[in-house]
XYZ file of N, CA, C and O in Angstrom:
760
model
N 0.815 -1.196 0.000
C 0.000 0.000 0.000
C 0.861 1.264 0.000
O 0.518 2.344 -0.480
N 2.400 0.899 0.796
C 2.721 2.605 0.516
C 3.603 2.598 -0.439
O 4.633 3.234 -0.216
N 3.486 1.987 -1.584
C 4.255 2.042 -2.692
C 3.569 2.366 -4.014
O 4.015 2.491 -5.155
N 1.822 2.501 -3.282
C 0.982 2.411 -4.456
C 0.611 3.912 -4.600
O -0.147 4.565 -3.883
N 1.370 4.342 -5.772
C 1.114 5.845 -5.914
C 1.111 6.277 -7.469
O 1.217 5.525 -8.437
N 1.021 7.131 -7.464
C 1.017 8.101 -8.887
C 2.310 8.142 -9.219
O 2.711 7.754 -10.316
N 3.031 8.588 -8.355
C 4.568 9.084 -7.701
C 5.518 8.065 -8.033
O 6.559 8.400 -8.599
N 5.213 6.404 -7.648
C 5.983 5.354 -7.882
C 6.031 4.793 -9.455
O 7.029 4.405 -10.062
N 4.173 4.892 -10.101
C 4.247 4.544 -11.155
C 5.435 5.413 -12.153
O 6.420 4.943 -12.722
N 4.918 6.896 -12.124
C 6.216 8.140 -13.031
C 7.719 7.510 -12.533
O 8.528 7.257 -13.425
N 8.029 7.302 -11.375
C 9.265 6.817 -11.154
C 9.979 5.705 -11.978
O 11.037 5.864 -12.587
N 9.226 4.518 -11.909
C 9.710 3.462 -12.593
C 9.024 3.646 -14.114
O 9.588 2.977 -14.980
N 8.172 4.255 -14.451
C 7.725 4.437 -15.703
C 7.213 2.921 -16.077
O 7.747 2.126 -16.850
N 6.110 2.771 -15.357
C 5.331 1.318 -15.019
C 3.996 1.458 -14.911
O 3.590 2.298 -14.109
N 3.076 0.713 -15.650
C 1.478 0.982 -15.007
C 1.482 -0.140 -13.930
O 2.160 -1.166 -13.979
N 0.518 0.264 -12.839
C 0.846 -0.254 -11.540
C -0.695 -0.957 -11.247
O -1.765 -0.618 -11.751
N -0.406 -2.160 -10.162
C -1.756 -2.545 -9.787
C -1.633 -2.746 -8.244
O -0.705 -3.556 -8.271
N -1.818 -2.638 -7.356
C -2.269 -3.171 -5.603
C -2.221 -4.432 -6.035
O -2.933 -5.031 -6.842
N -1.137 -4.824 -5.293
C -1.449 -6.449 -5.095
C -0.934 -6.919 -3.745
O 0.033 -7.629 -3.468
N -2.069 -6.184 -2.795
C -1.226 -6.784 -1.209
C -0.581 -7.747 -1.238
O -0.360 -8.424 -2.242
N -0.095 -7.991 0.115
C 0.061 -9.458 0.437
C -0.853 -10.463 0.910
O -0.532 -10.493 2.098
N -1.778 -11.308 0.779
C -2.509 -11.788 1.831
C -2.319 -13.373 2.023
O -2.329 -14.228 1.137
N -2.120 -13.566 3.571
C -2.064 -14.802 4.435
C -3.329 -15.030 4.600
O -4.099 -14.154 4.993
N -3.780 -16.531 4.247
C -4.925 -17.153 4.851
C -4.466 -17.755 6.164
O -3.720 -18.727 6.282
N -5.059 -16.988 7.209
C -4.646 -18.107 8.540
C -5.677 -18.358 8.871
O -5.870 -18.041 10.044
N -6.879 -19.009 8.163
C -8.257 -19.808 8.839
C -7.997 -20.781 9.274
O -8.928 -21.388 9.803
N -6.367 -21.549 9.280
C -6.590 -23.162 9.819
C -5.975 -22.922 11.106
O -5.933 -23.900 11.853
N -5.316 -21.446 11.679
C -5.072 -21.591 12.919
C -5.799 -20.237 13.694
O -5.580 -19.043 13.485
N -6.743 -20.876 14.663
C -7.438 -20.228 15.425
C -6.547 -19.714 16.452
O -5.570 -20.263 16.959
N -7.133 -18.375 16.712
C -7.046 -17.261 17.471
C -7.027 -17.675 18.912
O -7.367 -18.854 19.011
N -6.718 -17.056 20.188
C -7.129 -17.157 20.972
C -7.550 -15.735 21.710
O -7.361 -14.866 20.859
N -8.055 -15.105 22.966
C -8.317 -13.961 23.314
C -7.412 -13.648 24.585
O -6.522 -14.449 24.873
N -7.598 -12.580 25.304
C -6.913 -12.427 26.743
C -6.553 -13.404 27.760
O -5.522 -13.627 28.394
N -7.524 -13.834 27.731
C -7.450 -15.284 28.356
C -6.581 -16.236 28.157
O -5.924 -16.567 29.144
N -6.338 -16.900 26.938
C -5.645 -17.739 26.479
C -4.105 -17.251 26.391
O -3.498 -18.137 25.790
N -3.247 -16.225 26.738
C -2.537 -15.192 26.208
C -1.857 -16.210 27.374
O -2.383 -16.730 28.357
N -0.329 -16.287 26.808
C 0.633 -16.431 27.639
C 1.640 -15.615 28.185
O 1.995 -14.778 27.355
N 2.388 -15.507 29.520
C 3.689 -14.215 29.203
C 4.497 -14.496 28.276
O 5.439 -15.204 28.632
N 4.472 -14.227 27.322
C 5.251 -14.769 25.928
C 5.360 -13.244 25.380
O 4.516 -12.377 25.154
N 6.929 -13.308 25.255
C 7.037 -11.885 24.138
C 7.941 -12.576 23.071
O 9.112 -12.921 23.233
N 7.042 -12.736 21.748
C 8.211 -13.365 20.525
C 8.411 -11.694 19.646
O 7.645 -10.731 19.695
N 9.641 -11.832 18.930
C 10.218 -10.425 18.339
C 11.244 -11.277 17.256
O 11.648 -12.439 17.299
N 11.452 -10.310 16.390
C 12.064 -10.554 15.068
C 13.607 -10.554 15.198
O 14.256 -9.887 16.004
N 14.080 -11.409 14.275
C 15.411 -11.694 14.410
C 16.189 -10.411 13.194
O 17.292 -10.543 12.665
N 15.156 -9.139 12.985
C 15.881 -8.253 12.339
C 16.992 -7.227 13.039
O 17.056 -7.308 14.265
N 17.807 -6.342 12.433
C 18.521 -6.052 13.264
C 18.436 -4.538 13.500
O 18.409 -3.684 12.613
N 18.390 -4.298 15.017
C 17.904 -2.132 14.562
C 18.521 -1.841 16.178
O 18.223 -2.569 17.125
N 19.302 -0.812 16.276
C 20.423 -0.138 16.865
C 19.421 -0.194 18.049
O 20.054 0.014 19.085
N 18.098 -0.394 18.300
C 17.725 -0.408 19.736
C 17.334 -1.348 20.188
O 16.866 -1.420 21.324
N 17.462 -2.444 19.251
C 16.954 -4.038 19.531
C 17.494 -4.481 21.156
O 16.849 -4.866 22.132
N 19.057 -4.219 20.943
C 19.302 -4.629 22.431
C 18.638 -4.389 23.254
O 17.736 -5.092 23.709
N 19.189 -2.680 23.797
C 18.096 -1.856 25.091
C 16.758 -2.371 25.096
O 16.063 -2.514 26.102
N 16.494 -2.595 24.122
C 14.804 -2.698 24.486
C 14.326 -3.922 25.098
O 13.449 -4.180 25.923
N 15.571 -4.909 24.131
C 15.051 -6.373 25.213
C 15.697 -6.070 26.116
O 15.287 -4.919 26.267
N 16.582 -6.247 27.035
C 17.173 -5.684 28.507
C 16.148 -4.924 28.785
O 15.105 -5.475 29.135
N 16.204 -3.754 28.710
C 14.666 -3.555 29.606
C 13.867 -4.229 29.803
O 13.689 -4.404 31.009
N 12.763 -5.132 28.719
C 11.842 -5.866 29.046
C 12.206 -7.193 29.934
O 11.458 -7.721 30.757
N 13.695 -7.660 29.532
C 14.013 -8.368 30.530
C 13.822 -7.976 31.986
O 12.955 -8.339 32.781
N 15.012 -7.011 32.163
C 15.015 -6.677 33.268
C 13.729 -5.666 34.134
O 13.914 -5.335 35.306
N 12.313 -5.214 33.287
C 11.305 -4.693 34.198
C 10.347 -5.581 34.023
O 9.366 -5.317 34.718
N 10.205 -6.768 33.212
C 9.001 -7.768 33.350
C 9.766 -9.541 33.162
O 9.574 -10.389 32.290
N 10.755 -9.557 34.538
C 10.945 -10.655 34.449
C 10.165 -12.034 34.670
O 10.697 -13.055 35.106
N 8.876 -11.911 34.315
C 7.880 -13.072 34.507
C 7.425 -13.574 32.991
O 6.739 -14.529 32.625
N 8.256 -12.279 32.108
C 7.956 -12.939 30.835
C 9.092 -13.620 29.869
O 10.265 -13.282 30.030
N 8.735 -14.598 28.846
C 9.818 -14.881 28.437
C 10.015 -14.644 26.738
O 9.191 -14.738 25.829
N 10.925 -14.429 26.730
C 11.384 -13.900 25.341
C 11.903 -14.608 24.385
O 12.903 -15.300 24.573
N 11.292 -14.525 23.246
C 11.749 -15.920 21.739
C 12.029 -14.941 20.592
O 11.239 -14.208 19.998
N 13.170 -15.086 20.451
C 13.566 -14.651 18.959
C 13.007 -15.684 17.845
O 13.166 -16.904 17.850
N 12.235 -14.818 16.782
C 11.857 -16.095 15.702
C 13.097 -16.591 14.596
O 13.616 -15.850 13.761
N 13.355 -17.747 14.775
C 13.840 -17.745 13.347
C 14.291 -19.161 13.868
O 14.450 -19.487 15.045
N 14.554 -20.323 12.169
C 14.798 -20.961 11.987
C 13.757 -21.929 12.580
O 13.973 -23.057 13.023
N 12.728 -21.349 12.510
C 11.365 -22.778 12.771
C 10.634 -22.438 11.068
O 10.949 -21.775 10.080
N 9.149 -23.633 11.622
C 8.370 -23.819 10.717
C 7.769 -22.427 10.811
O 8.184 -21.562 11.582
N 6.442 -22.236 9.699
C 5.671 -20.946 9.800
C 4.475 -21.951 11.000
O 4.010 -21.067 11.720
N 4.076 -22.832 11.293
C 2.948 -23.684 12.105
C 3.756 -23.224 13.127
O 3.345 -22.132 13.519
N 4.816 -23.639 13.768
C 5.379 -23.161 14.966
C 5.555 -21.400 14.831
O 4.789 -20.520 15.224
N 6.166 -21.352 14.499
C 5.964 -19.240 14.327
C 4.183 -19.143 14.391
O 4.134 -18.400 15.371
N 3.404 -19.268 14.199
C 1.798 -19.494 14.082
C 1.180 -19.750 15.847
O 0.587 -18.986 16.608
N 1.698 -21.324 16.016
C 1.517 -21.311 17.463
C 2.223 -20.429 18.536
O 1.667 -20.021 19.555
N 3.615 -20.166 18.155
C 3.936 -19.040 18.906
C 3.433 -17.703 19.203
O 3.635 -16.994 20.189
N 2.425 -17.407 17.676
C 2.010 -15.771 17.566
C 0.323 -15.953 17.709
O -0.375 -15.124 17.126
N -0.362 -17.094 18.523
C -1.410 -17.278 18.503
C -1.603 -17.435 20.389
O -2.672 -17.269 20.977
N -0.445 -17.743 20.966
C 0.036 -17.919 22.541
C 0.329 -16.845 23.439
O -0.028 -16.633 24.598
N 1.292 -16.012 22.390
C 2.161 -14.769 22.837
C 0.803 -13.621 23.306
O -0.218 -13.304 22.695
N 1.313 -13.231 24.581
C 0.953 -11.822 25.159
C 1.331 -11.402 23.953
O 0.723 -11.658 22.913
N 2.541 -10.617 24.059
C 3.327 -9.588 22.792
C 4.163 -10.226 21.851
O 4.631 -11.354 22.006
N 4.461 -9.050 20.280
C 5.056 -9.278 19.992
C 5.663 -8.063 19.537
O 4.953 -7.073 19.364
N 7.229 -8.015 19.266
C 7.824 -7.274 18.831
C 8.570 -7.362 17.126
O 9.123 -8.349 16.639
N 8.405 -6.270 16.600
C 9.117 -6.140 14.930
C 10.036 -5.002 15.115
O 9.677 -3.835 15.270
N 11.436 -5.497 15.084
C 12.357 -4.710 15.122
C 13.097 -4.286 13.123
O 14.064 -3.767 12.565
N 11.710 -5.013 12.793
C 12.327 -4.618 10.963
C 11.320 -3.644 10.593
O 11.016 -2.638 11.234
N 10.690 -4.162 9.170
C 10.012 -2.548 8.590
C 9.029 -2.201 9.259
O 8.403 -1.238 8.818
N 8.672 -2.680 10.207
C 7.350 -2.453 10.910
C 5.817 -2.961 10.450
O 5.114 -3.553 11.269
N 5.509 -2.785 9.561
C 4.244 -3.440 8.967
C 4.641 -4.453 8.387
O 4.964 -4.386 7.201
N 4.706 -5.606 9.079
C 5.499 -7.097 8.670
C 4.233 -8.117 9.700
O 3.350 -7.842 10.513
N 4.804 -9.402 9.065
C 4.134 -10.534 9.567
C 5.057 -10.830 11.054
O 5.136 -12.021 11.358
N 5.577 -10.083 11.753
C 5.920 -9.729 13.215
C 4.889 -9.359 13.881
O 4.540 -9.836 14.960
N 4.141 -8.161 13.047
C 3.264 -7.224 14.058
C 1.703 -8.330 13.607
O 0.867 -8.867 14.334
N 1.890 -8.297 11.918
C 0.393 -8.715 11.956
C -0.438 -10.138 12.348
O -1.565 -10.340 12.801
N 0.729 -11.061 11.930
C 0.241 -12.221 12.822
C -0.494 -12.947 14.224
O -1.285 -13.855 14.478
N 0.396 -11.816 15.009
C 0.107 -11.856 16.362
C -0.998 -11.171 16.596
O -1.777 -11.712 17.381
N -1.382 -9.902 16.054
C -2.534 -9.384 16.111
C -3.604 -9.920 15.772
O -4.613 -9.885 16.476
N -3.499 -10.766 14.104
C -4.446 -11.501 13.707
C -4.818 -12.737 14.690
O -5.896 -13.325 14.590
N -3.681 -13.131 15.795
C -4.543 -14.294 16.470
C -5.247 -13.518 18.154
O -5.540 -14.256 19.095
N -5.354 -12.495 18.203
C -5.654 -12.117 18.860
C -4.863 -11.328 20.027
O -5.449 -10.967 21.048
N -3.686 -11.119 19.834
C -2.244 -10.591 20.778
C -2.318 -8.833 20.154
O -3.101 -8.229 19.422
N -1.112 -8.483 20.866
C -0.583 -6.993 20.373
C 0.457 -6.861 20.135
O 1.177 -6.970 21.128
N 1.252 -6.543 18.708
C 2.295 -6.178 18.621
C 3.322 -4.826 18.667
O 2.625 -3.841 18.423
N 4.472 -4.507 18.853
C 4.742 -3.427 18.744
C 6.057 -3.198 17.804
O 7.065 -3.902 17.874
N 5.894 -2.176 16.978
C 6.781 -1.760 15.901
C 7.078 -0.239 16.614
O 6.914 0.241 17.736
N 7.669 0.287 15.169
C 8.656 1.408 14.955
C 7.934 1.838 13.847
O 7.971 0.996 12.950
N 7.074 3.164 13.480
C 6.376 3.721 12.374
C 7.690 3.871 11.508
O 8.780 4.381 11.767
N 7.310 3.395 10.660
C 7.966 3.502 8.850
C 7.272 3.959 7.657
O 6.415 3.204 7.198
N 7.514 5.150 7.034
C 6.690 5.709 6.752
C 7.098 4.691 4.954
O 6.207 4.771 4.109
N 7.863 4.196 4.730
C 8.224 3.482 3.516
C 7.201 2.093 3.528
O 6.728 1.576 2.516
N 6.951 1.551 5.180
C 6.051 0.531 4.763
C 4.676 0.431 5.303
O 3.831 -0.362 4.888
N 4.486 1.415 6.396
C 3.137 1.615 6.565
C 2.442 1.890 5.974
O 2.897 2.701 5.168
N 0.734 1.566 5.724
C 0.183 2.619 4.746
C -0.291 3.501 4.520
O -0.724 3.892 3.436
N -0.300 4.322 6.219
C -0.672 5.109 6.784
C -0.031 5.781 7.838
O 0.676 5.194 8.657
N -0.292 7.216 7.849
C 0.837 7.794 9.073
C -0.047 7.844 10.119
O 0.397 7.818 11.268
N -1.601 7.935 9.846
C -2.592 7.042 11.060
C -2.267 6.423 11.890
O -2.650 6.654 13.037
N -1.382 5.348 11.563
C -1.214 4.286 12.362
C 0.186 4.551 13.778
O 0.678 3.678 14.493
N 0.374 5.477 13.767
C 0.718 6.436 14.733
C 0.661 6.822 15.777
O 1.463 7.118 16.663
N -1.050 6.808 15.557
C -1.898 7.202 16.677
C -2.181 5.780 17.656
O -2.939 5.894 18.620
N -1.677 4.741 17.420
C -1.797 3.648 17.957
C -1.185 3.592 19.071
O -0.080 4.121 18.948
N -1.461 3.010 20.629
C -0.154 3.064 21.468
C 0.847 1.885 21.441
O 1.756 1.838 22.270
N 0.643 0.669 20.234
C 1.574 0.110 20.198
C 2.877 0.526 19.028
O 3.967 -0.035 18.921
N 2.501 1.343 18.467
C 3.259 1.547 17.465
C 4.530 3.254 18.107
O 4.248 4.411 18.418
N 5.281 2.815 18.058
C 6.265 4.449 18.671
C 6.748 5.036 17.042
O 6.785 4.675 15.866
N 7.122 6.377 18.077
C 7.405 7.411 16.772
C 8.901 7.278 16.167
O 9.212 7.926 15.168
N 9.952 6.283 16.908
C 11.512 5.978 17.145
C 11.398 4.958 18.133
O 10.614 4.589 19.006
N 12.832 4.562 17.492
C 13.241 3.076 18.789
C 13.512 3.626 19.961
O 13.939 2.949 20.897
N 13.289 4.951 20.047
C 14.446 5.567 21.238
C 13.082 5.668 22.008
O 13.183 5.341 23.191
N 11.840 6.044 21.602
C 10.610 6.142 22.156
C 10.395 4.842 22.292
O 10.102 4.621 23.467
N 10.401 3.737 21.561
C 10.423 2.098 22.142
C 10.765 1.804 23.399
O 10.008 1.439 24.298
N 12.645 2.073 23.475
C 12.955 1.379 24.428
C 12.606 2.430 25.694
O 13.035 2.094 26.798
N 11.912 3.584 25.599
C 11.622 4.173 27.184
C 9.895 3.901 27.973
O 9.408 4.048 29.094
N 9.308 3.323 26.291
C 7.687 3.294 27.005
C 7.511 2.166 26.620
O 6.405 2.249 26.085
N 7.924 0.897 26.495
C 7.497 -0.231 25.541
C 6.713 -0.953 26.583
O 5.603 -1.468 26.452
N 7.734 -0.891 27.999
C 7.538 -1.287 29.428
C 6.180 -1.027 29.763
O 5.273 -1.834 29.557
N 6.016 0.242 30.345
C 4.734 0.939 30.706
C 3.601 0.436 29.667
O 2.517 0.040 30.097
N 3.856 0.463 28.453
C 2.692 0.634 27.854
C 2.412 -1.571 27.693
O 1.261 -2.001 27.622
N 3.247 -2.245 27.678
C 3.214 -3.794 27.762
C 2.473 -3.867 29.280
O 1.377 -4.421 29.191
N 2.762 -3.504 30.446
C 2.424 -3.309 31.528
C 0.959 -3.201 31.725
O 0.289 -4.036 32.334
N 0.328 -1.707 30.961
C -0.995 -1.336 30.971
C -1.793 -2.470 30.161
O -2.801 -2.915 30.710
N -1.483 -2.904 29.083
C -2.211 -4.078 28.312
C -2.460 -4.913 29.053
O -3.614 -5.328 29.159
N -1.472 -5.384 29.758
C -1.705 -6.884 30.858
C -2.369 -6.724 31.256
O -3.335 -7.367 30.845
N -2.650 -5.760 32.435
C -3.508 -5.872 33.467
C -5.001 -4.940 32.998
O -5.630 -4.430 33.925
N -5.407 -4.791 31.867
C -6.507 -4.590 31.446
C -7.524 -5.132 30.381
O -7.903 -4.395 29.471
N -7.775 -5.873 30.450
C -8.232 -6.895 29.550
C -8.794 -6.641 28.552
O -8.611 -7.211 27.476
N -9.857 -5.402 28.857
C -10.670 -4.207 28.084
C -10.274 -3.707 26.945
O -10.590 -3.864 25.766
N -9.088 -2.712 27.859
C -8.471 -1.983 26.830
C -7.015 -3.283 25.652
O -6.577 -3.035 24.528
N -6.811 -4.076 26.224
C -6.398 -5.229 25.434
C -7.058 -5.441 24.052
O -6.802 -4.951 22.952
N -8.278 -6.604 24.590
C -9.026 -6.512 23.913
C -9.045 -5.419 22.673
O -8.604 -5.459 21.525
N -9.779 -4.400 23.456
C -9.937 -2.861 22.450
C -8.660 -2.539 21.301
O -8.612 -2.323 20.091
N -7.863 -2.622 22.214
C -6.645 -2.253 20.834
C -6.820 -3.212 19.656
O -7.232 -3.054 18.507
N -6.296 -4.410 20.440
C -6.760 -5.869 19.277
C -7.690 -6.016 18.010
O -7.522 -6.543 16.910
N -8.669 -5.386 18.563
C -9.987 -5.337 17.973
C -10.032 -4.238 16.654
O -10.579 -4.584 15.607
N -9.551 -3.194 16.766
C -9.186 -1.943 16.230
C -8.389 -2.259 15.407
O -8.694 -2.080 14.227
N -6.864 -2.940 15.805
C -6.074 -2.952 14.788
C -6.546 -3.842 13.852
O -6.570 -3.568 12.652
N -7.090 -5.348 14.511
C -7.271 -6.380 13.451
C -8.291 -5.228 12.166
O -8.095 -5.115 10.956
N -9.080 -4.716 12.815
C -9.686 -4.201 12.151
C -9.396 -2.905 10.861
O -10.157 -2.496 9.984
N -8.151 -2.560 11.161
C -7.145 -2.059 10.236
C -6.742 -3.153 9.001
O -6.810 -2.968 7.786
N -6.266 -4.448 9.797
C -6.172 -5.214 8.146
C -6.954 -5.887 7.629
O -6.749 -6.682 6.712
N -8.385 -5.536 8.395
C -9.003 -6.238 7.942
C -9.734 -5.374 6.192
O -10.050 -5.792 5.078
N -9.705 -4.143 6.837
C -9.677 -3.736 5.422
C -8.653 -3.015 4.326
O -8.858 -2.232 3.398
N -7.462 -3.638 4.859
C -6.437 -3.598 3.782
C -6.301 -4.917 2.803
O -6.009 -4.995 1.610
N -6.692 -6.121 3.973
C -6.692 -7.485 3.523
C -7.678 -8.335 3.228
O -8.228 -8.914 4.165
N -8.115 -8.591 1.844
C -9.235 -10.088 2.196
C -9.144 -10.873 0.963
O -8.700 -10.449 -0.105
N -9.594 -12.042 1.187
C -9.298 -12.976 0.067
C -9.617 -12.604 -1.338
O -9.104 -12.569 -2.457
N -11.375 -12.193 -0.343
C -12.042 -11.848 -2.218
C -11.112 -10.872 -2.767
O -10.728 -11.238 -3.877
N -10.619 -9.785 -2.403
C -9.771 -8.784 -3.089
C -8.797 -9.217 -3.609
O -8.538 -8.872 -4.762
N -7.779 -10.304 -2.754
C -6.836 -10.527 -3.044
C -7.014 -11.034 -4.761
O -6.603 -10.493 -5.787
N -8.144 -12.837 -4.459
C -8.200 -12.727 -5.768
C -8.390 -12.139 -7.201
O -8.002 -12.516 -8.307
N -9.258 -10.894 -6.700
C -10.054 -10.158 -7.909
C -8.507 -9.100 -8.442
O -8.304 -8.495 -9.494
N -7.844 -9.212 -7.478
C -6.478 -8.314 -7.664
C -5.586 -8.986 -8.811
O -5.102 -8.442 -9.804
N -5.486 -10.588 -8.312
C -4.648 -11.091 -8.965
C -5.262 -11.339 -10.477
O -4.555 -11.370 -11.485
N -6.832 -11.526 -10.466
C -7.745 -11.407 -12.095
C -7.187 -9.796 -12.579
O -6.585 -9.597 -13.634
N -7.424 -9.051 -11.880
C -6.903 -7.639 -12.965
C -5.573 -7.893 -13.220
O -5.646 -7.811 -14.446
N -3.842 -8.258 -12.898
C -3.334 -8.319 -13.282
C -2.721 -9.652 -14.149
O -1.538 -9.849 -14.427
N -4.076 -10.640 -14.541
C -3.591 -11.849 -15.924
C -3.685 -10.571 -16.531
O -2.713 -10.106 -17.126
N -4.999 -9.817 -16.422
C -5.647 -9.233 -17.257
C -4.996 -8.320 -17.630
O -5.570 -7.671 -18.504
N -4.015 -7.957 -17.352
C -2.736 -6.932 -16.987
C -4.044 -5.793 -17.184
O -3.981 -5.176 -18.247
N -5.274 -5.431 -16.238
C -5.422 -4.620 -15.604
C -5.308 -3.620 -14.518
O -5.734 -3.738 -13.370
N -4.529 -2.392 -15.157
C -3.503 -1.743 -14.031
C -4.346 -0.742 -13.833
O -5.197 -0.521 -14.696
N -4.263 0.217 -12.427
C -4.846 0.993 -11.796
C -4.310 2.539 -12.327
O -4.992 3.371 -12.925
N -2.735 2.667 -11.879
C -2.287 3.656 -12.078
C -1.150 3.904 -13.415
O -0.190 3.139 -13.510
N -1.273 4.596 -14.034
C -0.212 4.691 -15.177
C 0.301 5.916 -15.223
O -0.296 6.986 -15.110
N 2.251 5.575 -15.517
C 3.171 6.645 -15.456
C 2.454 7.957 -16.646
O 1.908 7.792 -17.737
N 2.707 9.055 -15.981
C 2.505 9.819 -16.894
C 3.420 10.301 -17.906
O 3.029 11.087 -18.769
């Protein structure tokens, strides 16, 4: 979505079509607050505040435990992001870090990127910070307030899923991929 512009087509001198990404995860069910484990899984990408931020969460919520993803199946990454309290995306931010976990019912937290978000909306979120440097000083507090409110848990959850839910859906996906056999394109370089 934030590549889909007027701006990108003139650039590459390309007629352009939306062709999200979309994951079917109907074969692995969600769980809610309830089901939520102290589980914080986070990305094995690499960003100058990755450290601090886990050390902090280590060291101010030592009841939770922390999984770097990588080198499993996507079913295990799946059960992990369907278990997890939190999760963390220390890469472009609007990645299958943040959205997975959200989609099974968890909260993730990124770093706004204005190259892959599709919106500077998404801003206004309290899991999302404006810098890593704003990460590693409120990630605590604000992981903290989620726990112990089930409500406002919930509420965020609900909201965001509800963000991809209309960036993402099958029927689109397919009717996306019919306009481009059709090499029906949306936007063309001028």
């Amino acid at each position: 979505h934030a590549y889909f512009s007027q701006e990108m087509a003139n650039k590459y001198d390309v007629p352009t079509l939306l062709l999200p990404a979309y994951t079917d995860l109907s074969s692995y069910p969600g769980c809610g607050f309830v089901g939520k484990e102290k589980l914080i899984i986070y990305s094995l990408d690499k960003a100058e505040h990755k450290g601090r931020c886990l050390q902090k969460i280590a060291a101010e919520l030592p009841d939770y435990k922390l999984i770097e993803i990588k080198d499993i199946t996507f079913d295990r990454f799946m059960d992990l992001a369907t278990r997890c309290m939190f999760s963390i995306t220390f890469g472009e931010g609007f990645d299958g870090y943040l959205a997975q976990p959200i989609l099974q019912g968890g909260i993730g937290f990124a770093v706004y990127n204005d190259d892959f978000f599709p919106s500077p909306h998404f801003k206004n979120y309290e899991n999302i910070f404006g810098s890593g440097e704003e990460m590693v000083s409120r990630i605590c507090d604000v992981m903290r307030k989620f726990a112990s409110d089930q409500h406002a848990y919930t509420d965020l959850n609900k909201k965001f899923a509800a963000e991809y839910d209309s960036l993402y859906s099958f029927e689109d996906y397919v009717e996306r991929v019919r306009k481009l056999s059709l090499r029906d394109f949306e936007i063309f370089p001028n």
